[in-house]
Amino acid sequence: CRAPPAGVPAACGWRGVPGAFPRGDAVSPRRYLLCASGDFVKVYSVATEETLRLMGGHADLVTGIQLNPHNHMQLYSSSLDGSIKLWDFMDGIPIKTFTVGSKLLALYTLAGAEDSVFVVIPKKGERDTFQLVSVKLTKGAGQDLEAQEVSVVLDGVGASPKHIAFGREGEYVVSVKEITLQVYFFKRKLLNRFSLRAVKTKGGDNRFSCVACHPVEDCIATGHADGKIRLWRNFHHKKEYTYSTLHWHHDIVMDLAFSMEGTRLLSGGVESVLVQWHNESAWQKDFLPRLGSPIEYISMSSDGALCCTLHSDNRITIINSNLRFSRSIQGLIKSRDIKTGLVVDPRTKALVLNGEPGHLQFYCLQSDQQLFSLDIVQRQYVHQAGLQQSDLVKVAFSARGTWLATVEEREEVTDPELELKLWFYDEETQSFKLNTRINTPHDNHITDMCFRDMDELEDDSLILVTTGRDCVFKVWVMVEDTDPEAQQRVSWSCDFVGSYHNYQATNCCFSEDGSLLAVSFEETVTVWDSVTWDLKCTFCHPPGNIRNICFGRLTCSKYLIGATDYGFLCCWNLLTCALEWSAHLNVVVLQPDPLSEHIAAVSWLSKESSLFVFKPNEPRPIYIQRNLCKEKILLAAFVPRDEPETTGSEKYLWLRRSQLFFLTDTQELMTLSTKSLEERLTPSSKQLAVEESLPVTPFSLLLGKHRRQESQEEIDLGKLVVHNKHEQASPAVKELLHTPAHVLPSASFLCPIFINSLLISKENKSAEEVADEVDMESEKTEDDSDEERDVTEMEQEDKSHMELLGEMTCKLSKSQEKELRKIRKVDYSWISAF
């Protein structure tokens, strides 16, 4: 199962819902931001930046989302899986699924087309050729329907959603591709084509990059590869058309968007600057700079009060109409190259990896948002191709997360400039502070780095080991600074340098108890005593260099695992110093679970990634998932769970305490889960989504607070609460509590309905039970009734005591009670004679 990937969302839409703020008396629209992200559609709260809903159902990438122009509480989505879905996005429920039968690359809706949508599909029989088609949405009673009528509107269109736009009131559609502009008029069934020169004599590049249409006038805005914006008019005629030019961007214009009234035009590009053009004038423009990364998409809200920009680093920026920054929704930053690997912060359990250039991002997996970003390089990054700049390449945390080690180096330099930094977590500022800076810790690139993982002795025996291509590994320890004027109490220095036959050191790791250090030197694995730094033993498995190594944990701590680049997975026994077993497997990722004996190995073969989970003491895997994905998995990490997950299958017991995440070469973040999407959503997020969609009244707030307090008291007292099925809230009660008072009917009308909803209806009895009761009543005597009453009171008393102990008494059926009464009437006094 896939988590929302790190890719930039494909499309974005807005929905404004009237509402009121919980505090104050100012009334303002409450908005939701709808965003296509991977295989899902997300619903964000603009006010809180939280993910309210995650709607999944498509089997492939979602390529477009559009609000239903006839019902703004509904949403259309298209996907590469060839289907169009209609959603009730407030409840996250799919209403209809229309199967088109071809890959859908973009989606558009028009208010004038009541039962049709427009999509871009590949042209059959031709490669890299696309068509804009109209799809008539079939009406039917079922939920899954097949789109029968598909008609071609335009041929030779671009595959990007930014290459097509619909004109004023849907009278025409515009398409741009390469240097050709097409305008098709629906009523007249007229197609006009306009072409530009590919390259101007002054070096300009006229290729189209995006298009937008004026909402109330016949005006088309086109962006170009050389940074120019052209405004086309009078395009109803092939030869009498005109255009004017706006130019500020120095590189490609990536997207354009008109305001709702058409008086402002927004443009964005690689400069990370949002430009606002007033009244189509080149002299009247405003700027919002330093948005962090190139702007790829621009979307306007329905009332024009807000706009949002989607950036290449997987960030959504929300901007006010006065061009002031409002909020930012930051997911997993899409970096050019993840050199640090996937590392887990022991303090926050956040995923830590490369973020912005020179920064380290802390990404929360539960909320799918960035917690914070740490500037490691602390230098201004210049966005220029070919410029050699310092970047972050290695990261390691100590066991408790109090220390962080980072390595940065200048890119693509034969004699690299290296810098090792050690950061200490400051509890007061709740952030990392730089403690020690070491220039040129190795004479060549650093290949690996790890801390000695000892929780109880971390302050006394904390050790950092680095390995490098200079054929040595170095041991760094903390030393106290004797200088009374020193700002730092402790600092780090090199304590030991080790090597093995002048081979390059490639990997390093400590055993679970920290007593042994394993360092790989090309084809050989060496094991060292971490106290005396004596070489204990060596393991060799030629041919092939060691790609990954790790120690076993818990009951398997006597084993050492290694994977070679020639396709072998080896397990060595540290007690016998011999090879325990080996397997022919092209392992690219080897990741041990920190909370169990399990080790995950990911192989890459025949253009597919497969997963193998095993324990070192058993050569046979306990879990195999072939063809996990078509992309190559580069990195993996086990993230400890807050609470162990309950699973009924022994096959997935290895996922009980930790969750496994993968990162592919396309920077898509994936995970394995035994639960469905709906089950994985936390109850708090579900409740938040429900509360967002309901009007809030003071009475419902007070009642909700009271119920939460009662629930908390029950949890604190450890009571076993047995809820009667009749105690569930009725629809009448819910309607009364969540409906504003000024729209409710009179109290005399509501009172009978409310009282009846609180009454418990008598259960219907079967004919056999009624007959049994009639027979028993005819046989009963007054004494029997008294006796039964006493027994019933005793049973109720006992039941109350048993419920406090967490046990439940079994209630007798009517037939069993009848038999019991018959037994009571039998005279057993004759037994006393014996």
mmCIF file of C-alpha atoms in Angstrom, residues 201-317:
data_model
loop_
_atom_site.group_PDB
_atom_site.id
_atom_site.type_symbol
_atom_site.label_atom_id
_atom_site.label_comp_id
_atom_site.label_asym_id
_atom_site.label_seq_id
_atom_site.Cartn_x
_atom_site.Cartn_y
_atom_site.Cartn_z
ATOM 1 C CA THR A 201 17.035 36.243 -34.278
ATOM 2 C CA LYS A 202 17.705 37.842 -30.875
ATOM 3 C CA GLY A 203 17.859 34.452 -29.176
ATOM 4 C CA GLY A 204 14.304 34.220 -27.840
ATOM 5 C CA ASP A 205 12.498 30.901 -27.468
ATOM 6 C CA ASN A 206 8.859 31.100 -28.545
ATOM 7 C CA ARG A 207 7.758 27.611 -27.469
ATOM 8 C CA PHE A 208 4.534 27.644 -25.496
ATOM 9 C CA SER A 209 4.668 26.473 -21.866
ATOM 10 C CA CYS A 210 1.185 27.289 -20.476
ATOM 11 C CA VAL A 211 -2.089 29.015 -21.308
ATOM 12 C CA ALA A 212 -4.917 30.796 -19.426
ATOM 13 C CA CYS A 213 -8.126 32.504 -20.579
ATOM 14 C CA HIS A 214 -9.652 35.764 -19.353
ATOM 15 C CA PRO A 215 -12.875 35.037 -17.396
ATOM 16 C CA VAL A 216 -15.035 37.843 -18.861
ATOM 17 C CA GLU A 217 -13.242 39.023 -22.032
ATOM 18 C CA ASP A 218 -11.975 37.367 -25.200
ATOM 19 C CA CYS A 219 -8.319 37.397 -24.204
ATOM 20 C CA ILE A 220 -5.799 34.541 -24.095
ATOM 21 C CA ALA A 221 -2.580 34.654 -22.032
ATOM 22 C CA THR A 222 0.254 32.312 -23.047
ATOM 23 C CA GLY A 223 3.563 31.666 -21.289
ATOM 24 C CA HIS A 224 6.737 30.895 -23.219
ATOM 25 C CA ALA A 225 10.082 29.185 -22.696
ATOM 26 C CA ASP A 226 12.029 32.459 -22.863
ATOM 27 C CA GLY A 227 10.053 34.049 -19.992
ATOM 28 C CA LYS A 228 7.694 36.158 -22.126
ATOM 29 C CA ILE A 229 3.907 36.366 -21.673
ATOM 30 C CA ARG A 230 1.741 37.104 -24.725
ATOM 31 C CA LEU A 231 -1.829 38.444 -24.526
ATOM 32 C CA TRP A 232 -3.820 37.429 -27.632
ATOM 33 C CA ARG A 233 -6.928 39.280 -28.883
ATOM 34 C CA ASN A 234 -9.160 39.231 -31.961
ATOM 35 C CA PHE A 235 -8.314 35.578 -32.466
ATOM 36 C CA HIS A 236 -11.734 34.940 -34.003
ATOM 37 C CA HIS A 237 -10.017 35.780 -37.307
ATOM 38 C CA LYS A 238 -7.004 33.901 -38.588
ATOM 39 C CA LYS A 239 -5.192 36.913 -40.071
ATOM 40 C CA GLU A 240 -6.382 39.862 -38.016
ATOM 41 C CA TYR A 241 -5.285 38.639 -34.594
ATOM 42 C CA THR A 242 -3.071 40.791 -32.343
ATOM 43 C CA TYR A 243 -0.977 40.196 -29.252
ATOM 44 C CA SER A 244 0.967 42.250 -26.738
ATOM 45 C CA THR A 245 3.965 41.124 -24.687
ATOM 46 C CA LEU A 246 4.777 41.203 -20.961
ATOM 47 C CA HIS A 247 8.304 40.263 -19.900
ATOM 48 C CA TRP A 248 9.884 39.918 -16.474
ATOM 49 C CA HIS A 249 10.815 36.209 -16.049
ATOM 50 C CA HIS A 250 14.323 35.337 -17.188
ATOM 51 C CA ASP A 251 13.423 31.674 -17.771
ATOM 52 C CA ILE A 252 10.383 29.573 -18.655
ATOM 53 C CA VAL A 253 6.948 30.744 -17.468
ATOM 54 C CA MET A 254 5.604 27.679 -15.685
ATOM 55 C CA ASP A 255 1.976 28.716 -15.043
ATOM 56 C CA LEU A 256 -0.522 31.543 -15.452
ATOM 57 C CA ALA A 257 -3.833 32.351 -13.736
ATOM 58 C CA PHE A 258 -6.336 35.200 -14.055
ATOM 59 C CA SER A 259 -8.174 36.594 -11.055
ATOM 60 C CA MET A 260 -11.947 36.032 -10.913
ATOM 61 C CA GLU A 261 -12.724 39.511 -12.227
ATOM 62 C CA GLY A 262 -9.885 39.414 -14.772
ATOM 63 C CA THR A 263 -8.118 42.599 -13.630
ATOM 64 C CA ARG A 264 -5.033 40.744 -12.397
ATOM 65 C CA LEU A 265 -2.824 38.125 -14.017
ATOM 66 C CA LEU A 266 -0.540 35.943 -11.885
ATOM 67 C CA SER A 267 2.584 34.267 -13.266
ATOM 68 C CA GLY A 268 5.284 32.070 -11.767
ATOM 69 C CA GLY A 269 8.481 30.314 -12.787
ATOM 70 C CA VAL A 270 11.878 29.064 -11.701
ATOM 71 C CA GLU A 271 12.731 32.360 -9.970
ATOM 72 C CA SER A 272 10.488 31.397 -6.994
ATOM 73 C CA VAL A 273 8.745 34.751 -7.371
ATOM 74 C CA LEU A 274 5.007 35.275 -7.864
ATOM 75 C CA VAL A 275 4.376 38.191 -10.243
ATOM 76 C CA GLN A 276 1.044 40.030 -10.295
ATOM 77 C CA TRP A 277 0.290 42.043 -13.455
ATOM 78 C CA HIS A 278 -2.413 44.749 -13.185
ATOM 79 C CA ASN A 279 -4.748 45.502 -16.093
ATOM 80 C CA GLU A 280 -2.454 43.709 -18.541
ATOM 81 C CA SER A 281 0.108 46.462 -18.178
ATOM 82 C CA ALA A 282 3.837 45.839 -18.254
ATOM 83 C CA TRP A 283 4.405 48.802 -15.915
ATOM 84 C CA GLN A 284 1.912 47.914 -13.190
ATOM 85 C CA LYS A 285 3.117 44.778 -11.443
ATOM 86 C CA ASP A 286 3.780 43.521 -7.919
ATOM 87 C CA PHE A 287 6.093 40.795 -6.645
ATOM 88 C CA LEU A 288 6.092 38.209 -3.868
ATOM 89 C CA PRO A 289 9.704 36.932 -3.784
ATOM 90 C CA ARG A 290 11.627 34.245 -1.895
ATOM 91 C CA LEU A 291 8.954 31.526 -2.045
ATOM 92 C CA GLY A 292 11.654 28.859 -1.714
ATOM 93 C CA SER A 293 11.483 26.862 -4.949
ATOM 94 C CA PRO A 294 10.179 27.104 -8.539
ATOM 95 C CA ILE A 295 6.431 27.693 -8.928
ATOM 96 C CA GLU A 296 4.831 24.933 -10.988
ATOM 97 C CA TYR A 297 1.065 25.587 -10.583
ATOM 98 C CA ILE A 298 -1.151 28.539 -9.624
ATOM 99 C CA SER A 299 -4.781 28.239 -8.514
ATOM 100 C CA MET A 300 -7.334 30.895 -7.496
ATOM 101 C CA SER A 301 -10.153 30.580 -4.957
ATOM 102 C CA SER A 302 -13.739 30.912 -6.160
ATOM 103 C CA ASP A 303 -14.183 34.324 -4.509
ATOM 104 C CA GLY A 304 -10.725 35.610 -5.453
ATOM 105 C CA ALA A 305 -9.724 36.231 -1.834
ATOM 106 C CA LEU A 306 -6.908 33.677 -1.864
ATOM 107 C CA CYS A 307 -4.606 31.969 -4.313
ATOM 108 C CA CYS A 308 -2.192 29.101 -3.871
ATOM 109 C CA THR A 309 1.060 28.174 -5.564
ATOM 110 C CA LEU A 310 2.404 24.648 -5.858
ATOM 111 C CA HIS A 311 6.176 24.354 -5.841
ATOM 112 C CA SER A 312 8.672 21.846 -7.138
ATOM 113 C CA ASP A 313 9.737 20.937 -3.578
ATOM 114 C CA ASN A 314 6.218 19.617 -2.737
ATOM 115 C CA ARG A 315 5.033 22.749 -0.953
ATOM 116 C CA ILE A 316 1.718 24.580 -1.213
ATOM 117 C CA THR A 317 1.831 28.297 -0.396
#
